[in-house]
Amino acid sequence: MNRRAFLTRAGSPLLAGFARLSAQRIDKALPNIVLIYADDLGYGDVSCYGARRIRTSNIDRIAASGIRFVHAHSPAATCTPSRYALLTGEYAWRREGTGILPGDAALLIEPGRTTLPAVLKRQGYATGVVGKWHLGLGAGNLNWNGEIKPGPLEIGFDYAFLMPSTGDRVPCVYVENHRVVNLDPSDPIEVSYEKPFPGEPLGRTHPHLLKMHPSHGHDMAIVNGISRIGYMRGGRKALWKDEEIADVFAAKAVEFIEKHRGGPFFLYFATHDIHVPRVPHPRFVGKSGMGPRGDCILQLDWCVGRILEALDQHGLTRNTLLIFTSDNGPVVDDGYKDEAVEKLGDHKPAGPWRGGKYSIFEAGTRVPFLVRWPARITKAADSPALISQIDLLHTLAFLTGASLEEQAAPDSFNLISALLGRDPQGRPHLVEQAGTLSVVVGRWKYVAPSKGPRMNKNTNIELGNDPAPQLYDLEVDPGERNNVAAEFPDKVAELAALLEQIRRSPRTRP
Ligand code: NG6
Ligand code: CA
């Protein structure tokens, strides 16, 4: 079905009218698109997905007039592969070097490639990214004091305001477009992931300088009293203040919306919350009763509120397609002693799912996923459709009338009907990625055998690795407690063959 036919057949009288408009008028009516991408936020971390001890009223507002997906996935159980797949529509496991990147890695996505922002830009969108990047910058051996490229501007974004990697990785500075913000040329930045700079204090040698201590790893450069991964020196005026990161990102995101309110615009707002180090602004400290992890959830909810408010204020809510989701599942102790474990109580970050961040069990990738677009979604509903963030590229290309070249976005399905809550099926199959791969078809989930460790001792997360094949019936056993591989050898063989075929063929999309 082409887009015009979809618009006509989609049923609502509004849509029929929409389709009768001239092509030019249709383009004018293209929705703004805001993608809010939380970091390490679990399925059970927000109240509209069942959290009781914490109230996320702004996130809940999205659910209250939108579609709440219960079988939506991030492409992988960690950040870099998820973001790579989100922006390219290609499963990250097809590519070497798409694991968690160090902060001095080169840009992973080749300029000129079809990406989500590039497609939307071609359709006339102003495209912006604000927040955590973690897809590498530059072409290798980057000089942080010069022009920082290639980066987001070379792969389809018109504007970028970034944390280059993660909050726990150096360099701890913001990058706006091609430059480090507030860089004093007389105090240049040096970054190394190999060896410390002589004379610089480190977390492991100067623990008395720390206001937050590592529980594992994170014992290198000290910035703002927090030791990080990697070494850096210089750039003192440019260093971010951890307490302000959420405010700074929210302000930049709102600025982008205001500047482009004439539309259409695409904003990829990649919050750093609730990744470590969790250092909420003082106004959120102690507010959740769950320590910094809970306080950062409240801070994230506040950021979402700022976006909703900006859309309301400028009359943009009705024709803005807003998507809220997370880059991977939850982790409680991810490397700092921040009381997350001690104050967790009966809160269940993963909701009903087993595992967490890094895990091939469902909690690794089954994340909150909310879609609101008042002009087209008129009734709040839950959707059981199987959908992945990897599908956004094809789906949004279709929605905006863009055609995709044969080679582009090889694993991205056009799920427009599912996205708008009209198709309860979604994908025919989905490959989930952690240390190993799994494939989900209908009620069945097959996990490929793996020699990896069963547990990640540091994070206390069950990784789901097993040298034997695993088969779960997600319908009767959503918590993946009973491996029924021995009972259904034919199903195991069928799904193992499907996974092998998907692995070998360069693409899965129709
Ligand atoms: C791990 C870090 C963890 C986090 C993760 C990336 C250690 C011991 N652990 O290697 O703290 O930074 O990488 O998280 O260093 S992600 O959400 O960006 O994928
Ligand atoms: Ca993450």
XYZ file of C-alpha atoms and ligand atoms in Angstrom:
530
model
C 0.000 0.000 0.000
C 1.391 3.421 -0.793
C 1.162 6.269 1.621
C -1.690 7.996 -0.180
C -3.716 4.810 -0.188
C -2.925 4.340 3.468
C -4.101 7.809 4.287
C -7.357 7.222 2.398
C -8.010 3.763 3.741
C -6.995 4.513 7.281
C -10.595 5.120 8.111
C -11.068 8.323 10.011
C -13.063 11.079 8.291
C -10.228 13.405 9.147
C -7.859 11.224 7.198
C -10.100 10.967 4.193
C -10.182 14.747 4.097
C -6.447 14.782 4.569
C -5.917 12.586 1.536
C -8.070 14.783 -0.692
C -5.801 17.714 -0.103
C -3.229 18.561 -2.719
C 0.186 16.976 -2.343
C 1.554 20.318 -1.241
C -1.067 20.717 1.466
C -0.383 17.188 2.668
C 3.264 18.006 3.070
C 2.346 21.057 5.066
C 0.306 18.866 7.345
C 3.212 16.545 8.088
C 3.387 16.018 11.826
C 6.257 17.181 13.942
C 8.052 14.215 15.413
C 9.574 14.152 18.889
C 11.404 11.043 20.019
C 12.213 11.058 23.733
C 14.861 8.417 24.350
C 15.497 7.662 28.019
C 18.638 5.857 29.133
C 18.474 2.578 31.092
C 14.846 3.158 32.043
C 13.084 -0.125 32.768
C 9.585 -1.253 31.845
C 8.566 -1.125 35.496
C 10.204 2.216 36.319
C 7.252 4.426 35.370
C 3.824 4.496 36.926
C 1.893 3.994 33.689
C 3.638 0.604 33.449
C 2.883 -0.350 37.015
C 5.431 1.373 39.265
C 3.801 2.126 42.602
C 6.479 3.797 44.656
C 7.157 6.434 42.078
C 4.770 8.666 40.143
C 5.725 9.771 36.678
C 2.781 12.019 35.946
C 4.136 13.589 32.765
C 5.082 10.286 31.182
C 1.685 8.988 32.267
C 0.054 11.924 30.467
C 1.469 10.617 27.188
C -0.056 7.219 27.908
C -3.366 8.786 28.914
C -4.046 9.945 25.364
C -1.861 7.600 23.363
C -0.929 4.009 22.702
C 0.888 2.089 25.419
C 2.843 -0.759 23.866
C 3.498 -3.824 25.994
C 5.703 -5.784 23.559
C 7.962 -3.040 22.245
C 11.717 -3.419 22.182
C 14.938 -1.518 22.023
C 17.131 -3.153 19.362
C 19.682 -4.271 21.961
C 20.247 -4.526 25.703
C 22.871 -1.764 25.735
C 23.124 1.741 24.417
C 25.416 1.889 21.396
C 23.907 -1.008 19.421
C 20.402 0.229 20.226
C 21.142 3.721 18.978
C 22.981 2.443 15.924
C 19.978 0.336 14.946
C 17.493 3.080 15.762
C 19.228 5.540 13.443
C 20.152 3.143 10.607
C 17.377 0.545 10.616
C 20.046 -2.168 10.588
C 20.502 -4.769 13.322
C 23.720 -3.778 15.076
C 24.914 -7.384 15.387
C 25.421 -7.396 11.603
C 28.308 -4.976 12.119
C 31.580 -5.401 13.977
C 32.435 -2.647 16.417
C 28.915 -1.675 17.415
C 29.243 -2.656 21.083
C 29.435 -0.128 23.938
C 31.888 2.489 22.634
C 34.643 4.260 24.525
C 34.345 8.041 24.647
C 37.049 8.585 22.039
C 35.615 6.256 19.370
C 35.165 7.369 15.785
C 31.681 7.922 14.336
C 30.063 4.528 13.706
C 27.655 5.581 10.988
C 29.126 6.507 7.625
C 28.187 9.931 6.306
C 25.912 9.618 3.316
C 24.104 6.595 4.662
C 20.329 6.545 4.886
C 19.486 7.380 8.480
C 16.311 8.327 10.308
C 17.222 12.027 10.435
C 18.516 12.048 6.842
C 15.229 10.643 5.545
C 13.184 13.194 7.452
C 15.475 16.014 6.405
C 14.923 15.018 2.790
C 11.184 15.334 3.422
C 11.619 18.910 4.575
C 12.042 18.409 8.305
C 14.315 20.478 10.506
C 16.213 17.771 12.379
C 17.865 18.073 15.773
C 19.504 15.852 18.355
C 19.861 16.928 21.960
C 21.378 14.684 24.623
C 23.456 11.567 24.847
C 25.080 10.473 21.588
C 27.363 7.444 22.212
C 27.823 6.659 18.522
C 31.336 8.021 18.208
C 32.582 11.318 16.782
C 35.262 12.142 14.255
C 37.264 9.806 12.084
C 39.656 8.504 14.748
C 42.274 10.276 16.849
C 39.937 13.186 17.375
C 41.280 16.546 18.459
C 38.595 17.812 20.853
C 39.916 21.350 20.521
C 39.232 21.655 16.823
C 36.304 20.909 14.538
C 34.563 17.781 15.781
C 33.430 15.937 12.709
C 32.077 13.845 11.178
C 29.241 13.581 13.681
C 25.464 14.000 13.749
C 25.552 16.910 11.300
C 27.164 14.654 8.708
C 24.508 11.943 9.007
C 21.328 13.975 8.726
C 20.902 16.271 11.713
C 20.739 20.042 11.192
C 21.498 20.734 14.819
C 23.241 18.855 17.611
C 23.801 19.509 21.294
C 25.479 16.470 22.770
C 27.027 14.598 25.568
C 29.565 12.822 23.339
C 29.445 9.407 24.994
C 27.959 8.715 28.456
C 27.937 10.547 31.766
C 30.459 8.090 33.146
C 32.905 8.402 30.241
C 35.279 11.232 29.428
C 35.339 13.809 27.990
C 32.783 15.406 30.337
C 31.919 18.328 28.089
C 29.067 19.316 25.803
C 29.522 19.444 22.063
C 27.330 21.828 20.073
C 27.423 21.142 16.358
C 31.152 20.928 15.612
C 32.608 22.423 18.790
C 33.083 21.807 22.481
C 30.969 24.369 24.348
C 32.852 26.950 26.469
C 36.266 25.681 25.501
C 39.112 27.947 26.547
C 41.848 27.582 23.909
C 44.503 28.208 26.546
C 43.375 25.092 28.427
C 43.048 22.432 25.739
C 41.320 19.108 26.327
C 43.273 15.869 26.186
C 41.550 12.498 26.257
C 42.978 9.001 26.490
C 41.447 5.589 27.043
C 44.891 4.012 27.342
C 46.916 5.729 29.984
C 46.533 8.353 32.671
C 48.019 11.828 32.318
C 50.928 12.233 34.708
C 50.032 14.171 37.819
C 46.239 13.962 37.378
C 44.399 12.468 40.377
C 42.390 9.317 39.705
C 39.528 7.636 41.487
C 41.730 4.687 42.327
C 44.651 6.721 43.644
C 42.737 9.649 45.237
C 39.472 8.219 46.587
C 39.351 10.925 49.272
C 38.574 13.452 46.511
C 35.357 11.662 45.554
C 31.808 12.646 46.443
C 30.481 9.513 44.721
C 32.447 6.292 44.866
C 32.575 3.550 42.285
C 31.256 0.081 43.129
C 32.990 -1.454 40.108
C 35.112 0.109 37.357
C 34.789 3.901 37.065
C 38.052 4.597 38.909
C 39.867 6.761 36.390
C 39.650 10.541 35.743
C 37.926 12.566 38.459
C 35.512 15.207 37.243
C 33.285 17.091 39.729
C 34.254 14.677 42.479
C 33.121 11.641 40.457
C 35.572 9.205 38.946
C 34.825 8.086 35.385
C 35.874 5.692 32.660
C 38.842 7.035 30.701
C 41.386 9.745 31.318
C 41.198 13.426 30.547
C 42.811 16.671 31.478
C 42.296 20.327 30.629
C 39.107 21.919 29.328
C 38.203 23.016 32.845
C 35.805 25.799 31.820
C 34.010 23.410 29.500
C 33.319 20.647 32.032
C 29.642 19.952 32.594
C 28.143 20.036 36.069
C 26.363 16.729 36.566
C 23.524 18.296 38.584
C 22.668 20.547 35.625
C 22.762 18.129 32.720
C 19.021 17.446 32.664
C 18.174 21.150 32.836
C 20.662 22.018 30.115
C 19.344 19.333 27.763
C 15.698 20.183 28.458
C 16.373 23.870 27.744
C 18.126 23.055 24.462
C 15.316 20.730 23.421
C 12.675 23.367 24.153
C 14.741 25.958 22.279
C 14.828 23.681 19.237
C 11.047 23.215 19.361
C 10.481 26.953 19.655
C 12.843 27.797 16.847
C 11.198 25.317 14.490
C 7.622 25.639 15.646
C 6.597 26.529 12.078
C 7.391 22.840 11.436
C 7.779 20.226 10.441
C 10.585 19.303 12.818
C 12.121 16.110 14.133
C 13.646 16.249 17.600
C 15.623 13.301 18.939
C 15.794 14.113 22.635
C 18.131 11.575 24.213
C 18.068 12.216 27.941
C 20.966 11.064 30.071
C 18.621 10.029 32.873
C 18.632 7.507 34.399
C 22.142 6.334 33.443
C 25.016 6.445 35.950
C 26.399 8.503 37.508
C 22.992 9.472 38.861
C 23.363 13.016 40.083
C 19.986 14.730 40.139
C 19.547 18.475 40.497
C 19.171 19.435 44.205
C 15.446 20.085 43.688
C 14.899 16.348 43.073
C 17.231 15.071 45.776
C 15.405 12.906 48.288
C 12.080 13.307 46.487
C 11.582 9.680 45.516
C 12.671 8.048 48.748
C 14.645 5.657 46.546
C 17.936 7.497 46.359
C 19.457 9.053 43.235
C 18.090 6.379 40.882
C 14.496 7.173 41.854
C 15.220 10.902 42.009
C 16.561 10.747 38.450
C 13.343 9.075 37.310
C 11.477 12.099 38.712
C 13.953 14.372 36.948
C 13.383 12.519 33.678
C 9.644 12.915 34.163
C 10.164 16.627 34.721
C 12.092 16.844 31.419
C 9.228 15.117 29.647
C 6.914 17.673 31.233
C 9.017 20.512 29.783
C 8.603 19.069 26.294
C 4.846 18.566 26.706
C 4.520 22.100 28.012
C 6.475 23.579 25.104
C 4.295 21.703 22.615
C 1.138 22.908 24.386
C 2.364 26.473 24.600
C 2.975 26.694 20.881
C -0.180 24.917 19.850
C 1.830 21.981 18.527
C 0.435 19.128 20.585
C -2.284 18.089 18.159
C -0.072 17.488 15.179
C 3.041 16.234 16.928
C 3.805 12.546 16.889
C 5.469 11.997 20.230
C 7.280 8.778 21.053
C 8.657 7.996 24.486
C 10.917 4.988 25.019
C 14.242 3.767 26.462
C 17.504 2.534 24.932
C 17.721 -0.673 26.995
C 16.401 -2.264 30.143
C 17.126 -1.334 33.741
C 20.141 -1.835 35.981
C 20.294 -1.001 39.665
C 24.029 -1.017 40.483
C 25.806 0.003 37.279
C 29.092 0.932 38.886
C 28.567 3.570 41.597
C 27.640 3.331 45.263
C 24.533 5.477 44.929
C 22.152 3.645 47.290
C 20.129 2.289 44.388
C 20.376 -1.242 45.770
C 19.785 -0.331 49.405
C 16.744 1.831 48.713
C 15.099 -0.275 46.031
C 12.615 -1.894 48.412
C 9.808 -3.594 46.500
C 10.220 -1.445 43.379
C 10.639 -3.644 40.295
C 12.574 -1.753 37.606
C 12.014 -4.526 35.070
C 8.306 -4.925 35.811
C 7.215 -8.497 35.125
C 10.206 -9.364 32.915
C 13.280 -11.374 33.811
C 16.821 -9.981 33.571
C 17.739 -6.368 32.930
C 20.208 -4.268 30.981
C 22.834 -6.531 29.300
C 20.434 -9.518 29.399
C 18.911 -11.622 26.631
C 15.905 -12.209 28.874
C 12.999 -9.905 28.104
C 13.955 -7.114 30.514
C 17.043 -6.446 28.393
C 15.039 -4.930 25.573
C 11.356 -4.864 26.501
C 10.996 -1.226 27.404
C 8.287 1.405 27.864
C 7.072 2.616 24.483
C 4.370 5.257 24.265
C 3.024 6.973 21.171
C 0.838 10.048 21.200
C -0.500 11.959 18.208
C -3.835 13.580 19.004
C -4.594 14.365 15.347
C -4.525 10.673 14.483
C -4.781 8.728 17.718
C -8.017 9.739 19.319
C -8.401 7.053 21.951
C -5.890 5.829 24.492
C -5.271 2.099 24.239
C -2.813 -0.667 24.969
C -1.192 -2.467 22.070
C 0.265 -5.975 22.195
C 1.962 -5.500 18.810
C 5.551 -6.717 18.494
C 7.478 -3.622 17.520
C 11.088 -2.460 17.716
C 12.681 0.945 17.658
C 14.499 -0.299 14.580
C 11.151 0.028 12.764
C 10.884 3.763 13.274
C 13.014 4.550 10.229
C 10.856 2.697 7.716
C 7.612 3.595 9.475
C 8.357 7.314 9.636
C 9.719 7.286 6.081
C 6.406 5.863 4.951
C 4.420 8.305 7.036
C 6.233 11.270 5.563
C 6.088 10.002 1.987
C 9.772 9.143 1.611
C 10.852 6.180 -0.444
C 13.685 3.993 0.793
C 16.415 2.753 -1.478
C 16.694 -1.016 -1.821
C 19.784 -1.254 0.425
C 18.647 1.166 3.109
C 17.404 0.254 6.583
C 17.647 -3.498 5.940
C 15.880 -4.621 9.113
C 13.294 -1.865 9.505
C 9.641 -2.738 8.936
C 6.937 -0.267 8.038
C 4.622 -0.675 11.033
C 2.528 2.447 10.608
C -0.734 0.656 11.425
C 0.743 -0.818 14.594
C 2.297 2.492 15.593
C -1.101 4.165 15.425
C -2.718 1.380 17.423
C -4.642 -0.224 14.554
C -2.727 -3.444 14.101
C -2.249 -5.687 17.125
C 0.319 -7.940 15.371
C 3.264 -5.828 14.338
C 6.388 -7.680 13.226
C 6.357 -11.296 12.067
C 9.618 -11.836 13.973
C 12.159 -9.908 15.992
C 15.772 -10.619 16.833
C 16.728 -9.429 20.305
C 20.384 -8.699 21.040
C 22.468 -8.973 24.203
C 25.592 -11.147 24.586
C 23.747 -13.693 22.458
C 20.753 -13.399 20.127
C 17.188 -14.562 20.467
C 14.288 -14.587 18.056
C 10.652 -13.966 18.919
C 7.828 -15.252 16.722
C 4.321 -14.941 18.114
C 4.231 -16.531 21.538
C 7.617 -18.251 21.155
C 11.065 -17.026 22.047
C 14.165 -18.989 21.157
C 17.513 -18.051 22.722
C 20.619 -19.178 20.851
C 23.097 -21.209 22.930
C 25.936 -19.186 24.389
C 29.063 -19.876 26.389
C 28.896 -16.470 28.059
C 28.464 -16.107 31.836
C 24.982 -16.678 33.252
C 25.248 -13.827 35.710
C 26.853 -10.445 35.630
C 28.172 -10.421 39.175
C 28.848 -6.697 39.307
C 25.340 -5.681 38.334
C 23.658 -8.781 39.763
C 21.802 -9.300 36.489
C 20.928 -12.680 34.968
C 22.302 -12.468 31.458
C 20.336 -15.404 30.088
C 23.354 -17.155 28.567
C 23.159 -20.929 28.459
C 25.180 -23.431 26.433
C 21.913 -25.270 25.759
C 19.158 -23.863 23.549
C 16.317 -22.129 25.398
C 12.696 -21.897 24.348
C 10.076 -19.906 26.212
C 6.350 -19.618 25.699
C 5.914 -15.938 26.464
C 2.154 -16.266 26.552
C 1.956 -18.694 29.465
C 5.397 -17.912 30.879
C 6.134 -14.202 30.389
C 8.727 -14.363 33.165
C 10.803 -16.928 31.183
C 11.007 -19.402 34.059
C 10.429 -22.633 32.144
C 12.759 -23.583 29.358
C 10.554 -25.861 27.240
C 13.168 -26.615 24.557
C 13.178 -30.329 25.412
C 9.392 -30.537 25.038
C 9.221 -28.799 21.664
C 12.262 -29.874 19.646
C 10.535 -29.040 16.349
C 9.877 -25.473 17.480
C 13.503 -25.165 18.569
C 14.707 -26.429 15.195
C 12.345 -24.125 13.311
C 13.353 -20.993 15.232
C 17.061 -21.857 15.223
C 16.826 -22.176 11.435
C 14.965 -18.884 11.157
C 17.587 -17.104 13.259
C 20.339 -18.610 11.127
C 18.592 -17.508 7.963
C 18.119 -13.969 9.288
C 21.773 -13.877 10.264
C 22.931 -14.966 6.836
C 20.676 -12.831 4.694
C 21.708 -9.195 4.498
C 18.185 -7.932 5.207
C 14.895 -8.903 6.760
C 12.510 -6.196 5.648
C 10.099 -6.761 2.815
C 29.662 -0.480 31.085
C 29.853 0.347 32.341
C 28.505 0.871 32.764
C 27.849 1.639 31.644
C 27.780 0.770 30.396
C 27.251 1.491 29.206
C 31.722 -0.445 33.751
C 32.168 -1.379 34.830
N 30.432 -0.483 33.415
O 30.890 -0.940 30.618
O 28.625 1.680 33.899
O 28.568 2.802 31.366
O 29.078 0.309 30.070
O 25.913 1.789 29.383
O 32.525 0.294 33.232
S 25.069 2.175 28.117
O 23.713 2.385 28.601
O 25.644 3.365 27.575
O 25.137 1.039 27.215
Ca 21.531 2.794 28.096
